[in-house]
């Protein structure tokens, strides 16, 4: 393990200016958080007024569950860091829950602004201090965005597609916009999580813009394919699909718990709960839990999910839609291979 002096020197070498574009994207993330909440609340109100109480309940649950889960994760993450203890003690439980749900990106923006000011006045000590805080907070927040996007957006996009496929309600322009926002949120959050996760590791190179764009594309293709498949089956067998998805999420989470053994919290039950959250993510896409070789994990996961898609398409889904689902998943796999072949920021070219 590197000494404090070595880490400080490494941080000083790795530090670069925070661009205005980066700050703008953080502001966009803050605004997008509120837009997503407003969309969900308005949809819940519409369902209630149209007397679709099941849809309304599903939407409210997709708001409350991510709020509770991500707030608990955020508070536990801060407790594990000495820098976050004071922040927790100065507020109550409810304040922590609300602030961590609504305003978590504000801390990232605050540290980025203070780091930029320290760089302007050439205060090296302050630069290193705020850079370390910025990287830590950015990694924590992107980690929460990952859970937030899947626990909130994934149930909603499945519901919207199921409504469209069942023709239960008129699929208005507003619902079209909501669906686009949900898909964009998920692909963007995974890409941002991978990007910030690399920045937080001093031995990792940053992902270039071309690589981030290609990463966004293959994540979008894979998640859209999986969602279309799950949503169509859910439109025919809603309860059975929910049970199967819950079982698969537990299966994936258990594998993560025993294979990767992430130490996010001190207690094993809490760590297992976090792994179950990753299990929900893995219903749609694979993302590494810790820094380790991923070649065989990707191969197993993509093969397993592709087989699921093929079986579901062969049994229940019309040919035209089944072809689109399978083709989109294969395109996603091809783009993923292209990313790891040509755009992955390794000094030695590797496929995974």
PDB file of N, CA, C and O in Angstrom, residues 226 229 248 252 283 301 303-313:
ATOM      1  N   UNK A 226     -32.704  -5.815 -23.754  1.00  0.00           N
ATOM      2  CA  UNK A 226     -33.174  -6.532 -22.569  1.00  0.00           C
ATOM      3  C   UNK A 226     -34.526  -6.008 -22.098  1.00  0.00           C
ATOM      4  O   UNK A 226     -35.422  -6.782 -21.737  1.00  0.00           O
ATOM      5  N   UNK A 229     -37.423  -7.116 -24.368  1.00  0.00           N
ATOM      6  CA  UNK A 229     -37.719  -8.526 -24.147  1.00  0.00           C
ATOM      7  C   UNK A 229     -38.524  -8.717 -22.858  1.00  0.00           C
ATOM      8  O   UNK A 229     -39.569  -9.382 -22.852  1.00  0.00           O
ATOM      9  N   UNK A 248     -34.031 -13.971 -10.579  1.00  0.00           N
ATOM     10  CA  UNK A 248     -32.770 -13.733 -11.279  1.00  0.00           C
ATOM     11  C   UNK A 248     -31.926 -12.683 -10.560  1.00  0.00           C
ATOM     12  O   UNK A 248     -30.699 -12.815 -10.466  1.00  0.00           O
ATOM     13  N   UNK A 252     -28.193 -13.321  -9.355  1.00  0.00           N
ATOM     14  CA  UNK A 252     -27.048 -12.488  -9.716  1.00  0.00           C
ATOM     15  C   UNK A 252     -26.393 -11.886  -8.473  1.00  0.00           C
ATOM     16  O   UNK A 252     -25.167 -11.847  -8.356  1.00  0.00           O
ATOM     17  N   UNK A 283     -29.969  -7.531 -14.301  1.00  0.00           N
ATOM     18  CA  UNK A 283     -31.096  -7.951 -15.140  1.00  0.00           C
ATOM     19  C   UNK A 283     -30.988  -7.333 -16.532  1.00  0.00           C
ATOM     20  O   UNK A 283     -31.527  -7.883 -17.506  1.00  0.00           O
ATOM     21  N   UNK A 301     -21.940 -13.704 -18.733  1.00  0.00           N
ATOM     22  CA  UNK A 301     -23.145 -12.884 -18.592  1.00  0.00           C
ATOM     23  C   UNK A 301     -23.839 -12.666 -19.941  1.00  0.00           C
ATOM     24  O   UNK A 301     -25.067 -12.862 -20.053  1.00  0.00           O
ATOM     25  N   UNK A 303     -23.593 -14.329 -22.745  1.00  0.00           N
ATOM     26  CA  UNK A 303     -24.123 -15.586 -23.296  1.00  0.00           C
ATOM     27  C   UNK A 303     -25.419 -15.985 -22.588  1.00  0.00           C
ATOM     28  O   UNK A 303     -26.401 -16.384 -23.236  1.00  0.00           O
ATOM     29  N   UNK A 304     -25.426 -15.866 -21.258  1.00  0.00           N
ATOM     30  CA  UNK A 304     -26.601 -16.232 -20.459  1.00  0.00           C
ATOM     31  C   UNK A 304     -27.801 -15.351 -20.820  1.00  0.00           C
ATOM     32  O   UNK A 304     -28.915 -15.849 -21.025  1.00  0.00           O
ATOM     33  N   UNK A 305     -27.572 -14.051 -20.929  1.00  0.00           N
ATOM     34  CA  UNK A 305     -28.672 -13.122 -21.255  1.00  0.00           C
ATOM     35  C   UNK A 305     -29.144 -13.295 -22.697  1.00  0.00           C
ATOM     36  O   UNK A 305     -30.348 -13.196 -22.976  1.00  0.00           O
ATOM     37  N   UNK A 306     -28.217 -13.553 -23.608  1.00  0.00           N
ATOM     38  CA  UNK A 306     -28.606 -13.775 -25.003  1.00  0.00           C
ATOM     39  C   UNK A 306     -29.463 -15.028 -25.123  1.00  0.00           C
ATOM     40  O   UNK A 306     -30.466 -15.041 -25.867  1.00  0.00           O
ATOM     41  N   UNK A 307     -29.126 -16.073 -24.389  1.00  0.00           N
ATOM     42  CA  UNK A 307     -29.937 -17.290 -24.397  1.00  0.00           C
ATOM     43  C   UNK A 307     -31.331 -17.025 -23.826  1.00  0.00           C
ATOM     44  O   UNK A 307     -32.332 -17.533 -24.352  1.00  0.00           O
ATOM     45  N   UNK A 308     -31.400 -16.217 -22.758  1.00  0.00           N
ATOM     46  CA  UNK A 308     -32.704 -15.837 -22.204  1.00  0.00           C
ATOM     47  C   UNK A 308     -33.549 -15.119 -23.248  1.00  0.00           C
ATOM     48  O   UNK A 308     -34.739 -15.401 -23.416  1.00  0.00           O
ATOM     49  N   UNK A 309     -32.915 -14.159 -23.942  1.00  0.00           N
ATOM     50  CA  UNK A 309     -33.631 -13.408 -24.976  1.00  0.00           C
ATOM     51  C   UNK A 309     -34.125 -14.325 -26.090  1.00  0.00           C
ATOM     52  O   UNK A 309     -35.258 -14.195 -26.568  1.00  0.00           O
ATOM     53  N   UNK A 310     -33.273 -15.245 -26.520  1.00  0.00           N
ATOM     54  CA  UNK A 310     -33.633 -16.153 -27.620  1.00  0.00           C
ATOM     55  C   UNK A 310     -34.803 -17.051 -27.211  1.00  0.00           C
ATOM     56  O   UNK A 310     -35.759 -17.234 -27.984  1.00  0.00           O
ATOM     57  N   UNK A 311     -34.764 -17.589 -25.988  1.00  0.00           N
ATOM     58  CA  UNK A 311     -35.854 -18.456 -25.525  1.00  0.00           C
ATOM     59  C   UNK A 311     -37.160 -17.680 -25.421  1.00  0.00           C
ATOM     60  O   UNK A 311     -38.220 -18.143 -25.876  1.00  0.00           O
ATOM     61  N   UNK A 312     -37.107 -16.477 -24.834  1.00  0.00           N
ATOM     62  CA  UNK A 312     -38.319 -15.657 -24.701  1.00  0.00           C
ATOM     63  C   UNK A 312     -38.863 -15.268 -26.066  1.00  0.00           C
ATOM     64  O   UNK A 312     -40.090 -15.301 -26.288  1.00  0.00           O
ATOM     65  N   UNK A 313     -37.975 -14.904 -26.992  1.00  0.00           N
ATOM     66  CA  UNK A 313     -38.407 -14.514 -28.335  1.00  0.00           C
ATOM     67  C   UNK A 313     -39.035 -15.689 -29.083  1.00  0.00           C
ATOM     68  O   UNK A 313     -40.041 -15.537 -29.781  1.00  0.00           O
TER      69      UNK A 313
END
